[in-house]
Amino acid sequence: MTIGVPKEIKRQEHRVALSPSAAYQLCRRGHRVVVERDAGVGAGYSNAEYEQAGAVLVSEASAVYAEARLLVKVKEPQPEEYPLLRPDLILFCYLHLAADRTLTEVLLRSGVTAIAYETVELHGRLPLLEPMSEIAGRMSVLVGGYYLARHHGGSGVLLGGVPGVLPGRVVVLGGGTAGVNAARMAQGLGADVTILEVDLERMRFLDITLHTAHTLYSNEAHLMDLLPSVDLLIGAVLVPGARAPRLIRRDMLRRMRPGSVLVDIAIDQGGCAETSRPTTHDDPVFVEEGVIHYCVTNMPAAYARTATQALTHVTYRYVEAIADFGLPEACQRHPGLLRGINIMAGRVTHPAVAEAHQMPYHPPPIHVDPDPYRPDAGTCRP
């Protein structure tokens, strides 16, 4: 199979979908890997490294799209790339379609088979989303602390405090992968950390593993009580494949102190605050109701080298399976991949995306036989 790797063109997106080592492994298996020139430069990978791995370098994205049967990207196609999509192409990348009706409609019209990293499942987990959630969670505390500085318009609170001065207060909405990584970073800095969560078993786990962080059942009353004293609020709520729930209304935000910071990690899925809107690394923040909002939709791109390595480590097995066996057999071997198919044959094939846009839902036309001896068994749901 021919696997294509275009250069990412989203603003300040420096990650690349395949590292040279992953390209090497695919070439060793007899596949053809076509890489757009300079696709890996932002992540520290030179053109020469891809050539040494056996990849073919081309100068135009159009050539990558034209030759590829399987197109592997990091972020969703941008408007300039829409005309390059075609019915016999398999697109494998982060899509976040529940928050983007326009892209959903473009993919439906193109006839492309669109597989979203963020909805591939393995034993109830989202293995292709987790490493980026880990990076975004850890990064949220770094950028939050940065924008709390007075010369950036913040309140001037140092999250860790100093002897004789209380530390800053961090509240994390959601105790999933992003939330727990945010809490660990904030705890490591010495901040006062509270995690709001609805899953009692998850709260028990957090209580045991995060020794100095507090857990609190997530509801509006508890959040309203916390907001007046919060310095850094981190939105890390995830509903797999669906639009993020709007937990923070504008009137609630007014309870926060001027100069406090909101980092909305959920912005890829629409954001968990009424006032959130997508931003870029070029212009990452804006102020609403006196609160600094950081809503960058591709946060891990800031640490492109680490993010690329973490991403390719988890995506490679699926890329290899699709290339070796084709999509139907790859789904048979890795049933969780079936949940990743969001668009196929001009139809919405993920229930959360269909619900978000009030579109008809059609299960992917791929049959998977349950096999209790397969490692991925049990992850496929109707």
XYZ file of C-alpha atoms in Angstrom, residues 18-202:
185
model
C 5.059 9.427 10.931
C 8.576 9.531 12.297
C 11.451 8.297 10.085
C 11.667 5.115 12.170
C 7.979 4.368 11.510
C 8.488 5.047 7.800
C 11.459 2.668 7.852
C 9.383 -0.143 9.354
C 6.651 0.319 6.751
C 9.161 0.318 3.913
C 10.714 -2.847 5.329
C 7.284 -4.475 5.080
C 7.111 -3.670 1.367
C 4.960 -0.546 1.487
C 5.627 2.723 -0.287
C 5.818 5.791 1.944
C 5.463 9.178 0.255
C 6.410 12.164 2.407
C 6.036 15.837 1.556
C 9.372 17.618 1.720
C 10.007 19.357 5.084
C 7.046 17.574 6.715
C 9.191 16.561 9.677
C 11.366 19.653 10.056
C 9.206 21.201 12.774
C 9.617 18.059 14.884
C 13.371 17.905 14.289
C 13.370 15.290 11.482
C 15.284 16.167 8.325
C 14.404 15.199 4.765
C 17.577 13.112 4.675
C 16.316 10.972 7.568
C 13.167 10.082 5.643
C 15.173 9.313 2.519
C 17.484 7.052 4.520
C 14.394 5.302 5.891
C 13.340 4.480 2.338
C 10.569 7.072 1.931
C 9.970 8.940 -1.323
C 10.042 12.735 -0.913
C 7.806 14.955 -3.054
C 7.567 18.728 -3.156
C 3.791 19.225 -3.243
C 0.994 18.094 -0.938
C -1.122 17.388 -4.012
C 1.364 14.700 -5.058
C 1.119 13.050 -1.624
C -2.675 12.987 -1.768
C -2.703 11.760 -5.367
C -0.395 8.803 -4.706
C -1.649 7.748 -1.269
C -4.224 5.079 -0.560
C -3.798 5.679 3.181
C -3.172 9.298 4.179
C -1.773 9.728 7.683
C -1.961 13.197 9.240
C -1.908 14.780 12.676
C -4.664 17.399 12.442
C -7.837 17.572 10.398
C -7.662 18.649 6.735
C -7.609 22.404 6.248
C -9.760 24.176 3.604
C -6.860 24.199 1.131
C -6.777 20.407 1.356
C -10.492 19.766 0.868
C -10.267 19.495 -2.958
C -7.593 16.782 -2.587
C -9.902 14.331 -0.803
C -11.389 11.508 -2.871
C -13.613 8.437 -2.407
C -10.887 5.761 -2.483
C -8.727 7.527 0.140
C -8.457 6.426 3.771
C -7.783 9.432 6.010
C -6.317 8.709 9.452
C -5.842 11.676 11.797
C -7.396 13.731 14.613
C -10.767 14.998 13.357
C -12.939 16.169 16.314
C -15.962 16.237 14.006
C -18.561 16.763 16.717
C -17.340 20.358 17.018
C -17.012 20.997 13.261
C -20.095 20.619 11.072
C -18.398 22.189 8.049
C -15.609 19.608 7.991
C -18.127 16.828 8.582
C -20.095 17.923 5.519
C -16.920 18.225 3.417
C -15.850 14.684 4.326
C -19.329 13.347 3.555
C -19.342 14.966 0.103
C -15.812 13.770 -0.692
C -16.638 10.094 -0.126
C -13.422 9.624 1.847
C -13.157 7.047 4.632
C -12.254 9.155 7.668
C -10.824 7.465 10.765
C -10.397 9.661 13.837
C -7.547 8.971 16.228
C -9.613 10.272 19.128
C -12.389 7.674 18.834
C -10.306 4.511 18.347
C -10.959 2.371 21.446
C -9.044 -0.326 23.276
C -10.677 -1.927 26.330
C -12.705 1.214 26.961
C -9.657 3.484 26.604
C -8.759 5.945 23.840
C -5.139 4.923 23.195
C -4.472 7.355 20.331
C -5.772 10.345 22.275
C -4.113 9.556 25.605
C -0.526 10.670 24.840
C -1.698 14.042 23.512
C -3.985 14.420 26.526
C -0.995 13.740 28.759
C 1.008 16.470 27.032
C -1.879 18.959 27.012
C -2.604 18.268 30.677
C 0.972 18.869 31.749
C 1.302 21.851 29.459
C -1.886 23.467 30.808
C -0.221 24.173 34.134
C 2.894 25.592 32.464
C 0.943 28.014 30.291
C -1.518 28.785 33.078
C 1.291 29.753 35.432
C 2.902 31.800 32.651
C -0.215 33.883 32.021
C -0.825 34.408 35.733
C 2.268 36.638 35.678
C 1.337 40.295 36.120
C 3.160 41.449 32.970
C 0.951 39.088 30.962
C -2.200 40.579 32.447
C -2.552 37.945 35.147
C -3.248 38.390 38.824
C 0.408 38.030 39.771
C -0.034 34.800 41.736
C 2.829 32.297 41.778
C 1.225 28.856 41.778
C 3.716 27.326 44.195
C 3.729 30.245 46.606
C 6.750 30.797 48.904
C 7.316 30.243 52.620
C 4.831 32.398 54.494
C 2.599 32.905 51.429
C -0.214 30.567 50.431
C 0.141 28.813 47.059
C -2.112 29.501 44.106
C -5.313 27.531 43.766
C -5.822 25.239 40.773
C -9.157 23.605 39.952
C -9.272 20.855 37.324
C -12.588 19.892 35.720
C -12.380 16.196 34.889
C -10.213 13.438 36.300
C -9.364 11.684 33.034
C -5.967 11.516 31.362
C -5.624 15.251 30.741
C -7.020 16.146 34.144
C -4.817 13.819 36.150
C -1.703 15.013 34.310
C -2.654 18.630 34.948
C -3.193 17.855 38.622
C 0.157 16.089 38.927
C 2.013 19.028 37.385
C 0.201 21.553 39.574
C 0.807 19.411 42.641
C 4.480 19.164 41.737
C 4.718 22.947 41.672
C 3.230 23.099 45.150
C -0.157 24.524 44.189
C -3.382 23.838 46.064
C -5.167 21.421 43.704
C -8.815 20.327 43.529
C -10.160 17.898 40.913
C -13.871 17.810 40.116
C -15.074 14.428 38.884
C -18.369 12.495 38.702
C -17.006 8.929 38.729
C -16.654 7.823 42.352
C -14.246 4.994 41.538
C -12.080 7.423 39.612
